[in-house]
Amino acid sequence: MTFGAMAYLAYRAIVAHPLKRLLRQRGTGEARFRAAYETEGLAPTTEADRAIGLEAQACIACGLCETGCALAAADPAIRALGLHAAFRLYGRNPAELPLAAGALEACAGCTGCEALCPTGVPITRVVGALARRAHGARPGSPREPSPSPAARDP
Amino acid sequence: MTPTPGLLEVDVLVIGAGMAGAMAALAARDAGATVAVASRAPGATALSSGAVGVAPDPTASPDEPLAWLRAPVEAARRLAARRPDHPYAAVGVAGLWRLGEALRFAARQLEPLLAPPLERPRLLATPAGNAVRAALCQRSMDAGDLLAVRGPLLVCGFAGHLAFDAALVAAGLARYTPRGGPEVGDAEVALPFDDPAARPHELARALEPPGAAERLGEALRIPAGALGAGAILLPPVLGLDPAARVPERIAAAAGMPVAETLSDVPSVPGLRLHAALEARLRVAGVARVTGEAAGAPAPGRAVEIGGTVVRAETWILASGRFVGGGIARRGALVEPALGLPVQAAEGREAGVHLARRPAASLTVRDRRAPQPLLSAGLRVDAALRPVDDRGRPVHPRLLAAGAVIGGHEQATDGSGLGVAILTGFLAGRAAARRGA
Amino acid sequence: MDYDVVIVGGGVNGTGTARDCAMRGLRVLLLEKADFGVGASGNSSGMIHGGIRYMLSDRRVTALACRDSGAIQRIAPHLLFRIPFIMPFTSRRDGATLRERAAFYATEVYVGTYDRYQPLKSGKPSTRLRADELYRLEPGLRPGLHGAVTLDEWGIDPYRLCALNAVAARGYGATLRTWTEVRQVLADGGRVRGVRWRDVLTGEEGEALAPVVFNAAGAWSPALARASGVDVPMRPGKGVHLTLDRRYSSYGVILTAVDGRQMFLMPHGSESIIGTTDDDYYGDPDDLEATNDEIEYLLEGAASLVPGVRRARITRAWCGLRTTVRAWGRYEDALSREHQLLDGAPDGAAGLLSIVGGKLASYRAQAQEATDRIERLLGRPVTPCRTHEVPLPGGDAVPDPAALARELPVAPPVAAGIVHRHGSRARDVLALVRDDPRLGLVVCRDAGLLAAEVVYCCRHEEVRRLQDLRRRCRLAVGGCGGLDCARLGAQLAGRTLSWSADRIRAELADLLDAGWRERRPVLDGVQLAQEELLRAAHGLVEVA
Ligand SMILES: Cc1cc2nc3c(=O)[nH]c(=O)nc-3n(C[C@H](O)[C@H](O)[C@H](O)COP(=O)(O)OP(=O)(O)OC[C@H]3O[C@@H](n4cnc5c(N)ncnc54)[C@H](O)[C@@H]3O)c2cc1C
Ligand SMILES: Cc1cc2nc3c(=O)[nH]c(=O)nc-3n(C[C@H](O)[C@H](O)[C@H](O)COP(=O)(O)OP(=O)(O)OC[C@H]3O[C@@H](n4cnc5c(N)ncnc54)[C@H](O)[C@@H]3O)c2cc1C
Ligand code: SF4
Ligand code: SF4
């Protein structure tokens, strides 16, 4: 480190930085951080989100769940992606999750898929949680999938 | 003793409902035992290509005439002689001797999905244009057996569907022509419905309704006629439900034998196999429990699985390998259901202590070489009882069957379903003897 | 002479310089022995940072780096994504000592000073977070931290950066040849006169004549130069990264490794990466693989601040070689990573110009400097550089994926991926689907890759091997390793590039080999089940 650089940093530490804090900074650090990044979709990952991510990551893209899924009514472009896109494509980058809202909403909550997953992904729970998050975590929308035991493997 | 409510008392409890578990249950049931099968979900069986590989022939040379292909049972014997770790070797000569019986049993149980076994292997095409040998196959595949096709074989894709490349398959199969395989041609026909986004199982379903298969068959007449074909090979989507008789109907309309190739993932033939096993278990009067066995005690003690308490004197663990969930690696190799010792092999060394080795040292750089990590699993004695590091059975009435037994790479060594059938059959019969 | 300059190496330095030279009207031949970005460039952390570390030595360098980061944003906005970073304050014991508190403040001031340069690259001002604020923003951190300071940098897809520079150069008349190795630099009487090359796919050999040879062969450059009697002093350092299946967090965390080095866990595209190691490496640069020790080192470091990462699915481990200017004795990290242009004239190879070191982030400035030198070596006046003004292909606009999805037959999340990779050219990619609906086929449902993009890359982006598509459009690099896409991709590439059936199968095997080498040291948990499924699906099943 050169002497000049040292002197400059000392000046910053003693004069400029305290002044900046005093005059230019509004709100708490957290508020400023959120204001800077949340508008770009870079929101904090809560422990609940992370738990969903850990469950979704168990998907090995085998496609078995799709055979029991009623998403067929969905838009063809969404259907072409298939159900497991929910765990792989949509769920990996929160910043892009809103783009998948339509696809996630198409889930009828029928649980036809769940008993088919070899690695035990709790499919409806993951889809529901992602759909809610895609909608900005508005409680109650879209519908919470209601697991009906009748739809399970005989 | 008054029966506890909600308690399921049976002679044999099978954990896992893939090919191995189902065969074990059916073989035990067939021998008079009462059986319950508990499983969590479909496993490798439902994802398989749909045909039963029994054994690669380690002594075959790559350009010998196809007609020289050795019988599956003989190939299995040669394999066992060369690979002492392989389950075919573990079951001993007496056990392996019953392979033919096990295959016939499986074919009978899965009638009418499977075609009966032949003395020779069948040679079936994959969507990548390779031919693999199978001891048993689904009836929908039988007419595509390269050793049985009379006259040129037309490989036909569906216009608008890029997933199946008929030209690639045909060019691949043409490599076998000099060795006695059929002449091959390729074409594309339009499907009687239009949906380029359809997934394989959706295509399969769409071919089931009256008229659909027939229209496809009609359309096939033109390219088949042009080639003077003796048989037609189609993508592996010929109906989900075998009762819809999609291949037969296409064949009738086309006026010649029609078959589908084997499948990669997702696999419609695998789904058919899974469904047929489930249906057969129901018909055979096997109790079905859905749920995961975790931290289970030992045979003879009650175990709770998915809300049902089951008690059985003999247990058969048929929980598959990594896809099925029977073996897992969580920092080290483990058997999650019962906590049994898992063995791995590295070079000449083998044993339970290798289960903690890093993944890098249990694999080799050449992807196509056998990978010790992927053939890790339980070791069993000739009676199919899992053994510990010193070769002693863990429990006298605990047996294992299928891919949970290590020593072979279920995914790639061409013996996956064969091992499941043989070990399942043997374990089921043995369990019924003990239970009775 | 066939060309004005032959450029050896298709990393960011080679491709960036090719673009600059071609834009200035030079006749350029670019030779790359494998594919664009396969060396350090593609295997870097992919950060376009502003050089905060240089504030201590020379603040002008920081200003320059930030300005250049801003320039890359202008010419390739679609390739970049913002990464906010959190630098947590740790103490040795429960409470922080006075000294530690002073260090926290010093860090805050230091990063606060960096704020002065942030506007040059559209960075946001730093913030100081109290402990409670820190845990609200990143609840996965271990307890006992004393707050943090934050800043942001930009991430980029480095493979596409290289490919787009090359494609742009081609647009200005440069000749590109991938999978073509330079075997020898030709020289006569103390002057280079070209190179001897060999096409590694066809075996074809040839000579290309030019008065200037630019050696941008990265870690391979000393060997290349040595053959002409030129010493390129370089200290190669191996850097390993781990990729997590998905974004662990949208914020990066700066970590301290077990040996006190700085590391990070950061979002990158749709994944997160942990990096990096830095160890001397004097082995064969073509034979690089992550070792178990390196993987444990990274995991240990990451878990020390973010304990939960141990449960995350790790999909692959990959490595690159840093090419640092040689300086003996110091710890690897302290070495300057500044670049240096070496003229071969004193060693009797006039016309051979080599580059050592440099950063991905300042590639454009490095290329500009190299091009100036090349012009001088050619005895021409130095002409103005415009690489900071003219967009890279597709960089003129970033279409809104949602709007694109309304217009063309594609799902919005898929459109987003295509826009990331192709910018305004996403329209050209999707136009293929409009013209041929079959190309709407989803090849990879893991990353949302369409058949159309595979075809587009094969037609327009110098794809010669199937594995090139790993770098152009992420074919078979995702967690599933090519379960759906590998065979389909091979078929599509084969049709587009007129490959024989045997070639298609060989390319498929080669693609899967490449993925296997990165995954095998990290096979654990669900990734092992995935590997089993993948191997089975690709039918290593015995072929009769
Ligand atoms: C993609 C693919 C293609 C293949 N292709 C072929 C082929 O063409 N030919 C061939 O011969 N072989 C093939 N194989 C190999 C073959 O499919 C397997 O070796 C065979 O199916 C294994 O059968 P299994 O019954 O042992 O295991 P699985 O079929 O995996 O069944 C395991 C069962 O155990 C259950 N289970 C696991 N743990 C528990 C628990 N704790 N509690 C309750 N239930 C549990 C699972 O849910 C599942 O039902 C293929 C494999 C794969 C993955
Ligand atoms: C682990 C790691 C992390 C890094 N992180 C960052 C970062 O976050 N930000 C940043 O700015 N910088 C980073 N860097 C530094 C940066 O990646 C490199 O400085 C930069 O990529 C160097 O580019 P290059 O073109 O000189 O070399 P390379 O990218 O290595 O290119 C050399 C090319 O030459 C080819 N070649 C070699 N020999 C021949 C031959 N005989 N004939 C033809 N072709 C040949 C090679 O195949 C290769 O493609 C990182 C580096 C590493 C290793
Ligand atoms: S619950 Fe949703 S995802 Fe599952 S099968 Fe039903 S519609 Fe499909
Ligand atoms: S069944 Fe499970 S592993 Fe397979 S694709 Fe669906 S979620 Fe993924």
PDB file of N, CA, C and O in Angstrom, chain A residues 63-87:
ATOM      1  N   GLY A  63     -39.364 -37.589 -15.101  1.00  0.00           N
ATOM      2  CA  GLY A  63     -40.605 -37.433 -15.849  1.00  0.00           C
ATOM      3  C   GLY A  63     -41.746 -38.323 -15.396  1.00  0.00           C
ATOM      4  O   GLY A  63     -42.849 -38.244 -15.945  1.00  0.00           O
ATOM      5  N   LEU A  64     -41.531 -39.178 -14.386  1.00  0.00           N
ATOM      6  CA  LEU A  64     -42.611 -40.080 -13.979  1.00  0.00           C
ATOM      7  C   LEU A  64     -43.831 -39.319 -13.484  1.00  0.00           C
ATOM      8  O   LEU A  64     -44.964 -39.712 -13.740  1.00  0.00           O
ATOM      9  N   CYS A  65     -43.608 -38.212 -12.784  1.00  0.00           N
ATOM     10  CA  CYS A  65     -44.743 -37.484 -12.218  1.00  0.00           C
ATOM     11  C   CYS A  65     -45.653 -36.939 -13.302  1.00  0.00           C
ATOM     12  O   CYS A  65     -46.852 -36.774 -13.085  1.00  0.00           O
ATOM     13  N   GLU A  66     -45.072 -36.666 -14.466  1.00  0.00           N
ATOM     14  CA  GLU A  66     -45.874 -36.037 -15.513  1.00  0.00           C
ATOM     15  C   GLU A  66     -46.996 -36.929 -15.995  1.00  0.00           C
ATOM     16  O   GLU A  66     -48.016 -36.462 -16.477  1.00  0.00           O
ATOM     17  N   THR A  67     -46.771 -38.231 -15.883  1.00  0.00           N
ATOM     18  CA  THR A  67     -47.790 -39.140 -16.395  1.00  0.00           C
ATOM     19  C   THR A  67     -49.047 -39.090 -15.544  1.00  0.00           C
ATOM     20  O   THR A  67     -50.096 -39.530 -15.979  1.00  0.00           O
ATOM     21  N   GLY A  68     -48.933 -38.564 -14.323  1.00  0.00           N
ATOM     22  CA  GLY A  68     -50.122 -38.489 -13.484  1.00  0.00           C
ATOM     23  C   GLY A  68     -50.626 -37.079 -13.338  1.00  0.00           C
ATOM     24  O   GLY A  68     -51.459 -36.794 -12.488  1.00  0.00           O
ATOM     25  N   CYS A  69     -50.134 -36.183 -14.161  1.00  0.00           N
ATOM     26  CA  CYS A  69     -50.411 -34.761 -13.953  1.00  0.00           C
ATOM     27  C   CYS A  69     -51.477 -34.254 -14.911  1.00  0.00           C
ATOM     28  O   CYS A  69     -51.473 -34.569 -16.093  1.00  0.00           O
ATOM     29  N   ALA A  70     -52.359 -33.446 -14.354  1.00  0.00           N
ATOM     30  CA  ALA A  70     -53.492 -32.954 -15.131  1.00  0.00           C
ATOM     31  C   ALA A  70     -53.207 -31.608 -15.777  1.00  0.00           C
ATOM     32  O   ALA A  70     -54.112 -30.903 -16.177  1.00  0.00           O
ATOM     33  N   LEU A  71     -51.951 -31.246 -15.876  1.00  0.00           N
ATOM     34  CA  LEU A  71     -51.623 -29.947 -16.458  1.00  0.00           C
ATOM     35  C   LEU A  71     -51.942 -29.851 -17.944  1.00  0.00           C
ATOM     36  O   LEU A  71     -51.733 -28.812 -18.554  1.00  0.00           O
ATOM     37  N   ALA A  72     -52.450 -30.948 -18.508  1.00  0.00           N
ATOM     38  CA  ALA A  72     -52.680 -30.982 -19.941  1.00  0.00           C
ATOM     39  C   ALA A  72     -53.554 -29.836 -20.421  1.00  0.00           C
ATOM     40  O   ALA A  72     -53.505 -29.455 -21.593  1.00  0.00           O
ATOM     41  N   ALA A  73     -54.345 -29.290 -19.516  1.00  0.00           N
ATOM     42  CA  ALA A  73     -55.214 -28.195 -19.930  1.00  0.00           C
ATOM     43  C   ALA A  73     -54.436 -26.904 -20.157  1.00  0.00           C
ATOM     44  O   ALA A  73     -54.956 -25.951 -20.716  1.00  0.00           O
ATOM     45  N   ALA A  74     -53.196 -26.897 -19.719  1.00  0.00           N
ATOM     46  CA  ALA A  74     -52.432 -25.652 -19.770  1.00  0.00           C
ATOM     47  C   ALA A  74     -52.066 -25.268 -21.205  1.00  0.00           C
ATOM     48  O   ALA A  74     -52.219 -26.033 -22.142  1.00  0.00           O
ATOM     49  N   ASP A  75     -51.560 -24.089 -21.317  1.00  0.00           N
ATOM     50  CA  ASP A  75     -51.034 -23.555 -22.563  1.00  0.00           C
ATOM     51  C   ASP A  75     -50.019 -24.542 -23.161  1.00  0.00           C
ATOM     52  O   ASP A  75     -49.193 -25.080 -22.433  1.00  0.00           O
ATOM     53  N   PRO A  76     -50.079 -24.795 -24.476  1.00  0.00           N
ATOM     54  CA  PRO A  76     -49.167 -25.795 -25.048  1.00  0.00           C
ATOM     55  C   PRO A  76     -47.686 -25.488 -24.774  1.00  0.00           C
ATOM     56  O   PRO A  76     -46.900 -26.402 -24.531  1.00  0.00           O
ATOM     57  N   ALA A  77     -47.330 -24.215 -24.791  1.00  0.00           N
ATOM     58  CA  ALA A  77     -45.918 -23.878 -24.573  1.00  0.00           C
ATOM     59  C   ALA A  77     -45.494 -24.245 -23.156  1.00  0.00           C
ATOM     60  O   ALA A  77     -44.363 -24.637 -22.916  1.00  0.00           O
ATOM     61  N   ILE A  78     -46.415 -24.135 -22.221  1.00  0.00           N
ATOM     62  CA  ILE A  78     -46.108 -24.510 -20.842  1.00  0.00           C
ATOM     63  C   ILE A  78     -46.087 -26.021 -20.727  1.00  0.00           C
ATOM     64  O   ILE A  78     -45.227 -26.623 -20.108  1.00  0.00           O
ATOM     65  N   ARG A  79     -47.052 -26.645 -21.390  1.00  0.00           N
ATOM     66  CA  ARG A  79     -47.151 -28.091 -21.296  1.00  0.00           C
ATOM     67  C   ARG A  79     -45.906 -28.755 -21.873  1.00  0.00           C
ATOM     68  O   ARG A  79     -45.435 -29.758 -21.360  1.00  0.00           O
ATOM     69  N   ALA A  80     -45.378 -28.168 -22.928  1.00  0.00           N
ATOM     70  CA  ALA A  80     -44.209 -28.756 -23.562  1.00  0.00           C
ATOM     71  C   ALA A  80     -43.054 -28.868 -22.571  1.00  0.00           C
ATOM     72  O   ALA A  80     -42.221 -29.748 -22.673  1.00  0.00           O
ATOM     73  N   LEU A  81     -43.047 -27.968 -21.623  1.00  0.00           N
ATOM     74  CA  LEU A  81     -41.980 -27.995 -20.629  1.00  0.00           C
ATOM     75  C   LEU A  81     -42.181 -29.093 -19.611  1.00  0.00           C
ATOM     76  O   LEU A  81     -41.235 -29.546 -18.977  1.00  0.00           O
ATOM     77  N   GLY A  82     -43.443 -29.461 -19.435  1.00  0.00           N
ATOM     78  CA  GLY A  82     -43.707 -30.535 -18.503  1.00  0.00           C
ATOM     79  C   GLY A  82     -43.678 -30.055 -17.074  1.00  0.00           C
ATOM     80  O   GLY A  82     -43.267 -28.942 -16.761  1.00  0.00           O
ATOM     81  N   LEU A  83     -44.102 -30.952 -16.220  1.00  0.00           N
ATOM     82  CA  LEU A  83     -44.266 -30.617 -14.818  1.00  0.00           C
ATOM     83  C   LEU A  83     -42.939 -30.413 -14.102  1.00  0.00           C
ATOM     84  O   LEU A  83     -42.795 -29.539 -13.272  1.00  0.00           O
ATOM     85  N   HIS A  84     -41.957 -31.212 -14.418  1.00  0.00           N
ATOM     86  CA  HIS A  84     -40.771 -31.118 -13.574  1.00  0.00           C
ATOM     87  C   HIS A  84     -40.011 -29.824 -13.784  1.00  0.00           C
ATOM     88  O   HIS A  84     -39.137 -29.479 -13.010  1.00  0.00           O
ATOM     89  N   ALA A  85     -40.363 -29.072 -14.813  1.00  0.00           N
ATOM     90  CA  ALA A  85     -39.780 -27.742 -14.960  1.00  0.00           C
ATOM     91  C   ALA A  85     -40.000 -26.927 -13.690  1.00  0.00           C
ATOM     92  O   ALA A  85     -39.225 -26.035 -13.371  1.00  0.00           O
ATOM     93  N   ALA A  86     -41.050 -27.255 -12.958  1.00  0.00           N
ATOM     94  CA  ALA A  86     -41.330 -26.526 -11.719  1.00  0.00           C
ATOM     95  C   ALA A  86     -40.172 -26.673 -10.733  1.00  0.00           C
ATOM     96  O   ALA A  86     -39.891 -25.768  -9.957  1.00  0.00           O
ATOM     97  N   PHE A  87     -39.526 -27.804 -10.736  1.00  0.00           N
ATOM     98  CA  PHE A  87     -38.451 -28.026  -9.757  1.00  0.00           C
ATOM     99  C   PHE A  87     -37.111 -27.622 -10.318  1.00  0.00           C
ATOM    100  O   PHE A  87     -36.191 -27.326  -9.591  1.00  0.00           O
TER     101      PHE A  87
END
